[in-house]
Tab-separated table of C-alpha atoms and ligand atoms in Angstrom:
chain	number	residue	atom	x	y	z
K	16	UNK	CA	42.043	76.976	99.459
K	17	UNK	CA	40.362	73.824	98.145
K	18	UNK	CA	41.655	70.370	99.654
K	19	UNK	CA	42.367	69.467	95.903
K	20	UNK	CA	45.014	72.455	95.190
K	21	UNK	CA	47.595	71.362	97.424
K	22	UNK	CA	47.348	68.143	96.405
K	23	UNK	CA	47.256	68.636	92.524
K	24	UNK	CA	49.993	71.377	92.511
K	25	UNK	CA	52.579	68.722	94.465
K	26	UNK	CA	51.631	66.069	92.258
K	27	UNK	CA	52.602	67.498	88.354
K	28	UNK	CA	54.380	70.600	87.328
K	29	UNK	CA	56.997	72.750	88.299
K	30	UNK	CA	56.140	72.106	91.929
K	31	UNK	CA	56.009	68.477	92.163
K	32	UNK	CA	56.947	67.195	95.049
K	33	UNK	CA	58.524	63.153	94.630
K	34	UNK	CA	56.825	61.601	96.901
K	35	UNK	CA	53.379	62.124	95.986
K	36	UNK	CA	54.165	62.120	92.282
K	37	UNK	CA	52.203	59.729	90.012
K	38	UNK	CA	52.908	61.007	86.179
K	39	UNK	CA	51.986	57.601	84.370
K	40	UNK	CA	48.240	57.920	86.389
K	41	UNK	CA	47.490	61.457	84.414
K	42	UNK	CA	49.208	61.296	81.508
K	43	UNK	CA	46.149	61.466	78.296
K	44	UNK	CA	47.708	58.581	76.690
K	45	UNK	CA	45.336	55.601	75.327
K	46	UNK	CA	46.232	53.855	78.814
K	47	UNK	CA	43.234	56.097	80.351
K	48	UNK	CA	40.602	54.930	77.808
K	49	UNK	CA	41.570	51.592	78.932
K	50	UNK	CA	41.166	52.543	82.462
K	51	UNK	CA	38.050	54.487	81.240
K	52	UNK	CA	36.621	51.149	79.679
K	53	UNK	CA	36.798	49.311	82.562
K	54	UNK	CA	36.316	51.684	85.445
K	55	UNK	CA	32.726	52.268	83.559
K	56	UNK	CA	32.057	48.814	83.264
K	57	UNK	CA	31.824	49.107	79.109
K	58	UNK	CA	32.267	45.360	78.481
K	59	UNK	CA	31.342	45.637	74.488
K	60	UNK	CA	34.095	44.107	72.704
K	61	UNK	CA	32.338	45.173	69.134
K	62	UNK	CA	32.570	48.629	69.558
K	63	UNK	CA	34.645	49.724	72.494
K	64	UNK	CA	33.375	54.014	72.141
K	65	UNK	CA	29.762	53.962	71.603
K	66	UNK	CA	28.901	54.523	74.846
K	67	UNK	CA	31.094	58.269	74.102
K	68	UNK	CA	31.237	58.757	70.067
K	69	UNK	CA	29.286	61.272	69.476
K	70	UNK	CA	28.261	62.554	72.711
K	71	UNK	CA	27.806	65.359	74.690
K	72	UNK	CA	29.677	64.774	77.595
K	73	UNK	CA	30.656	65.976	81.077
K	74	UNK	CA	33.684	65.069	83.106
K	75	UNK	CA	32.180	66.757	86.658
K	76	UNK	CA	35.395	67.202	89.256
K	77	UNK	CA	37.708	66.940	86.312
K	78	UNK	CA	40.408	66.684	88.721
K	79	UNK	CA	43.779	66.764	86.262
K	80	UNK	CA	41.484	65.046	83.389
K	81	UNK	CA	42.582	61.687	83.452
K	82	UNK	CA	38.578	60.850	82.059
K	83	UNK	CA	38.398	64.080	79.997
K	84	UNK	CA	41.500	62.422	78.018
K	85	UNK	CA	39.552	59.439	77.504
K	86	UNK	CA	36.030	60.633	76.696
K	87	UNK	CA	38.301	63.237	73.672
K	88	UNK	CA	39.734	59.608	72.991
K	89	UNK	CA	36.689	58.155	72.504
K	90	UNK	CA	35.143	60.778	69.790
K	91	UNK	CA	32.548	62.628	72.135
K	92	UNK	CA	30.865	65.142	70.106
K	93	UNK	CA	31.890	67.687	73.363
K	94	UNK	CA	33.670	67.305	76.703
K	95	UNK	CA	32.654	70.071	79.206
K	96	UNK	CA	35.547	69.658	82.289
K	97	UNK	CA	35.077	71.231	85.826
K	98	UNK	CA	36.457	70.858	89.149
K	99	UNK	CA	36.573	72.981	92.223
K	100	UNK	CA	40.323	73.081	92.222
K	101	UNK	CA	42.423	75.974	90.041
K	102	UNK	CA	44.955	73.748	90.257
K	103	UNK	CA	43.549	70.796	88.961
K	104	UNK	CA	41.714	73.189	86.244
K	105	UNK	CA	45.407	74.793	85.166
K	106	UNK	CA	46.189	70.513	84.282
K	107	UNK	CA	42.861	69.462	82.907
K	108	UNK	CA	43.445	72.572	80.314
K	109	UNK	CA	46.280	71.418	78.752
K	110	UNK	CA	43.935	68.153	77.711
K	111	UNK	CA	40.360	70.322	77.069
K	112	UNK	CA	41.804	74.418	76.776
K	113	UNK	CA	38.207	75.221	78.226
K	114	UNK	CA	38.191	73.466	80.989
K	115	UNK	CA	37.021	76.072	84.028
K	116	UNK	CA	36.439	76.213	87.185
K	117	UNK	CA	33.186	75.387	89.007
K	118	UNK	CA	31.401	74.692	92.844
K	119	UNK	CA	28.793	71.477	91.785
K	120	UNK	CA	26.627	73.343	94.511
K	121	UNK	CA	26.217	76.620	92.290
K	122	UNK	CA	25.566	74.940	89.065
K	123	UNK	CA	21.001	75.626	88.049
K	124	UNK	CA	19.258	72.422	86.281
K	125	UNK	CA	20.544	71.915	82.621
K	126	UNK	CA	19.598	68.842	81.738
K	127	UNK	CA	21.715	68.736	78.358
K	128	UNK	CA	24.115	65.674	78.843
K	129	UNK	CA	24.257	62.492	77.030
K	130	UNK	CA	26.902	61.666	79.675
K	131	UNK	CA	27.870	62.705	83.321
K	132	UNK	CA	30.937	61.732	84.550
K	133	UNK	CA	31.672	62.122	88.043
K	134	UNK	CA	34.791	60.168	89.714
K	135	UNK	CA	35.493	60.195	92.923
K	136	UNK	CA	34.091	63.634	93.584
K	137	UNK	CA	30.870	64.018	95.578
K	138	UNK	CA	32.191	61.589	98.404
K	139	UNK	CA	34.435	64.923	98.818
K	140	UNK	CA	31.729	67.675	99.339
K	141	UNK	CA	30.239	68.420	102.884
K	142	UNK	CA	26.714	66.893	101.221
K	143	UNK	CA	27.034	64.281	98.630
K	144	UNK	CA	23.450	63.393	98.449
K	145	UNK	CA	22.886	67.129	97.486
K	146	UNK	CA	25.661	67.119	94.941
K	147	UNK	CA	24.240	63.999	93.163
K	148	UNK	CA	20.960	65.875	92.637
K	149	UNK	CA	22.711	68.693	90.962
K	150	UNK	CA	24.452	66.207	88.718
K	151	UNK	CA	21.364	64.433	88.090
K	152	UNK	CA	19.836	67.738	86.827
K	153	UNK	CA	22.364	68.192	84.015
K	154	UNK	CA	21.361	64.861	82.552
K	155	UNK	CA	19.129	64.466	79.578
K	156	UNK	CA	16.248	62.174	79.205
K	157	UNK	CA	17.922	58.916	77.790
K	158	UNK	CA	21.374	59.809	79.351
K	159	UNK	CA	23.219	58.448	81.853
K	160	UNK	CA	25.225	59.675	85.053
K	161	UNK	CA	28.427	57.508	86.236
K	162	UNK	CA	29.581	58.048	89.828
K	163	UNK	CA	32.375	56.697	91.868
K	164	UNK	CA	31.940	56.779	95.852
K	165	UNK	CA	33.933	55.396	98.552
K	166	UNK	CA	32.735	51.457	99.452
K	167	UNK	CA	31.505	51.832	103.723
K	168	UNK	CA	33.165	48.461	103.846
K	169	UNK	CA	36.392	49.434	103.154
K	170	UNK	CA	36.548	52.659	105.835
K	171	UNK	CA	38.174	50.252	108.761
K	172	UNK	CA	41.634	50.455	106.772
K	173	UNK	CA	41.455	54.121	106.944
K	174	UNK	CA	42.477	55.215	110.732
K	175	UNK	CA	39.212	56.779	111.015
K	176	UNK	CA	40.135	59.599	107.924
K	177	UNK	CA	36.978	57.639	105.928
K	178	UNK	CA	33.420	57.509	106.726
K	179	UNK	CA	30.924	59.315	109.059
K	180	UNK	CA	34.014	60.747	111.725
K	181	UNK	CA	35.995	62.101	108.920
K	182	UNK	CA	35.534	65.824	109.733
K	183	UNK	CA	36.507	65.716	113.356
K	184	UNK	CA	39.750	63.148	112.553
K	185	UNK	CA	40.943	65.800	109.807
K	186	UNK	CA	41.852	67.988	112.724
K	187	UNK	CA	44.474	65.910	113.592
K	188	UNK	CA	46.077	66.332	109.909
K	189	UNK	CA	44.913	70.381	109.576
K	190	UNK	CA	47.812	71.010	112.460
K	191	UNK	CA	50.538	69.303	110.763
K	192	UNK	CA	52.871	70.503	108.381
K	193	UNK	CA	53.683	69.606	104.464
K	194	UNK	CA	56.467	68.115	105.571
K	195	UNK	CA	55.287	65.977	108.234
K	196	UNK	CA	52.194	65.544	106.036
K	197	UNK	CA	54.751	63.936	103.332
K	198	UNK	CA	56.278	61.724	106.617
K	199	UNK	CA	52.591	60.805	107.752
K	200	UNK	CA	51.746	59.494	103.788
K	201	UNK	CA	55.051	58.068	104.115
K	202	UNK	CA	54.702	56.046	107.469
K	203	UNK	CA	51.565	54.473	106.109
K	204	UNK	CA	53.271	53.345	103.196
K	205	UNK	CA	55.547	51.637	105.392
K	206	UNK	CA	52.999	50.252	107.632
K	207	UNK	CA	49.938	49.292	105.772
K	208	UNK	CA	51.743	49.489	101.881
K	209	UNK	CA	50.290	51.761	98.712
K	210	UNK	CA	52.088	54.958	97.880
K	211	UNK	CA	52.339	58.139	99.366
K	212	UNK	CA	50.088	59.892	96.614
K	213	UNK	CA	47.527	57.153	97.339
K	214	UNK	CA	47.927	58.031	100.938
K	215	UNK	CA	47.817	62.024	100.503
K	216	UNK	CA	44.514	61.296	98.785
K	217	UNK	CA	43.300	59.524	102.042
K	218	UNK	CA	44.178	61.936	104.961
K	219	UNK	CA	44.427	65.950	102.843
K	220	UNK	CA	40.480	65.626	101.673
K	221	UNK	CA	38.186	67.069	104.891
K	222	UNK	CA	35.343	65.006	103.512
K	223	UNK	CA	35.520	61.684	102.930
K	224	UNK	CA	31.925	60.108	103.029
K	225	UNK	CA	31.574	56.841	102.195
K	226	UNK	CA	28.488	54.337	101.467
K	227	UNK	CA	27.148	50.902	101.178
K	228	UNK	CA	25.651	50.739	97.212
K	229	UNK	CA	22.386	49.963	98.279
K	230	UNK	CA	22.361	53.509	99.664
K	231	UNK	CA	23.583	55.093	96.475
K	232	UNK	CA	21.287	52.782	94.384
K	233	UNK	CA	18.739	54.389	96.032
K	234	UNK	CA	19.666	57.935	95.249
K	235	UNK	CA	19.266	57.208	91.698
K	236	UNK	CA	15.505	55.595	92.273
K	237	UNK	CA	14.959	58.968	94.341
K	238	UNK	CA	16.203	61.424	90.979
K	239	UNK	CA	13.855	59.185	88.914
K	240	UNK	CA	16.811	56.932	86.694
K	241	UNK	CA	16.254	53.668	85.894
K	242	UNK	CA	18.839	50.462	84.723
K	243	UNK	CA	20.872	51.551	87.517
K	244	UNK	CA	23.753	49.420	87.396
K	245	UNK	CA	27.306	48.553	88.969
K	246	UNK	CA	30.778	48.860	87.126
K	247	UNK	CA	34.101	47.398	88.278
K	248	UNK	CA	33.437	47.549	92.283
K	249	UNK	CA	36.188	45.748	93.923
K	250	UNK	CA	37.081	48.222	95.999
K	251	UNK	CA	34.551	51.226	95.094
K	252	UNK	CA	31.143	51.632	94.519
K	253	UNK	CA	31.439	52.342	90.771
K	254	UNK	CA	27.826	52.948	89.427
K	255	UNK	CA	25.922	54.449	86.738
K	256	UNK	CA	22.598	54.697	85.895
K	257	UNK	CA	19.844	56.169	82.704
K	258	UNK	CA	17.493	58.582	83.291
K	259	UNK	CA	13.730	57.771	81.058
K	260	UNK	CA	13.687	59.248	77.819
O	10	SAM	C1	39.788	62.456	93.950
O	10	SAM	S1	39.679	63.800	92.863
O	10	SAM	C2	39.043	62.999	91.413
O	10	SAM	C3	39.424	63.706	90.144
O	10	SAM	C4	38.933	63.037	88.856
O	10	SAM	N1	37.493	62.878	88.832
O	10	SAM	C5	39.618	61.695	88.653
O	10	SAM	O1	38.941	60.648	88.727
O	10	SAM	O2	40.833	61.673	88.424
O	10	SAM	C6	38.262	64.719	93.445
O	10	SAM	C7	38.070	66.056	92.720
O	10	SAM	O3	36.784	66.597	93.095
O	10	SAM	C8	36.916	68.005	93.131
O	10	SAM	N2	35.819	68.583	93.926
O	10	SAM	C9	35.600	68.446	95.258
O	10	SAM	N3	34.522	69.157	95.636
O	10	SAM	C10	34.031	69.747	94.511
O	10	SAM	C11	32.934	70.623	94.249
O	10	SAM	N4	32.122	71.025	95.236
O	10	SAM	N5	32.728	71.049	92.990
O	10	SAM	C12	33.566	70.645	91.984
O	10	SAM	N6	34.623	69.833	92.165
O	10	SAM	C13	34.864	69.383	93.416
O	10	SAM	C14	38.282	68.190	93.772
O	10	SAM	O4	38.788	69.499	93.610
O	10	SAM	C15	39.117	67.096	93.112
O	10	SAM	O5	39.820	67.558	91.979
């Protein structure tokens, strides 16, 4: 089963489980264009969607579809919505009915995108370098691709769960069970502060790879983009970058 099914089936639906809920973070409600706006970096006051009306766009490791909602919002011409996860792909549908569901590794080059959204996602495959060339391949000439990765300077606060020793720490949390899972998310809360979803998100994924963005910046001068450029990166390494027309 896909780290991502446990976690989106506890947090929504029939099988939520209080702790790790978070309903007001996935609900498609103009709040996520907001979020949207300003997890992309889109500063232009004048006209807030162009980067989206219009568009063909792709929200890759859709997760529930927190950014699907927004790019609809926004007046693409098309959101396309994948993720590894059933679970997630059973949410994102009630937002984008064709949502399906889809490894990054098995997609071929298609370079038809205006737009490639892809949040938080790569950081969790066993080769994130290799999953950013197959998103590169599925953008157009003159279109951009928008990745979120975990920040290398933030891995300390993570009890060794983030960065280059995540695989062997995750044994520790494989062994336990939900419920002491839910305790473990809950402890840290008490400890270090956050909430227990935020936590869950931490320890459940086996990969966790993180990065300094000079090493992402120079993925995208490896795939060939140019005005490669940082969003709102307090505590991520939110980039996104254009490839030549
Ligand atoms: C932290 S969630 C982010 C979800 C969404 N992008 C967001 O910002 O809300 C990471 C998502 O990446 C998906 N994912 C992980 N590996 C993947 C892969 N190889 N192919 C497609 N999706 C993947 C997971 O299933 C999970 O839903």
């Amino acid at each position: 089963m896909p780290d991502f099914d446990e976690q989106w089936k506890h947090v929504s639906g029939e099988e939520a489980v209080a702790a790790l809920m978070r309903p007001q973070q996935y609900a498609c409600n103009e709040q996520r264009v907001k979020e949207f706006r300003k997890n992309m970096g889109i500063r232009s006051w004048f006209n807030k969607n162009a980067l989206i009306k219009g568009k063909v766009c792709l929200d890759a490791g859709c997760g529930p579809g927190r950014w699907t909602c927004a790019m609809i919002r926004m007046g693409a011409a098309r959101v396309d919505s994948f993720d590894l996860s059933e679970e997630a792909v059973k949410r994102c549908q009630k937002i984008n009915p064709k949502a399906y569901v889809q490894n990054i590794f098995d997609i071929e080059p298609n370079p038809v995108y205006d737009v490639v959204v892809s949040w938080g996602v790569i950081h969790h495959t066993p080769d994130p370098r290799g999953a950013f060339s197959k998103l590169s391949g599925l953008v157009k000439p003159g279109g951009l691709l928008y990745v979120m990765l975990y920040d290398k300077k933030n891995d300390w606060y993570y009890d060794g769960y983030r960065g280059d020793g995540c695989v062997e720490k995750h044994a520790e949390w494989e062994v336990l069970s939900f419920d002491e899972k839910v305790k473990k998310c809950e402890d840290a809360v008490a400890a270090k502060g956050g909430d227990a979803h935020g936590w869950f998100d931490a320890f459940n994924p086996k990969y966790n790879y993180s990065y300094t963005p000079d090493e992402v910046r120079a993925w995208y001068a490896e795939e060939g983009f140019v005005k490669v450029r940082t969003g709102c990166i307090k505590y991520n390494i939110n980039m996104f970058g254009q490839k030549p027309a």
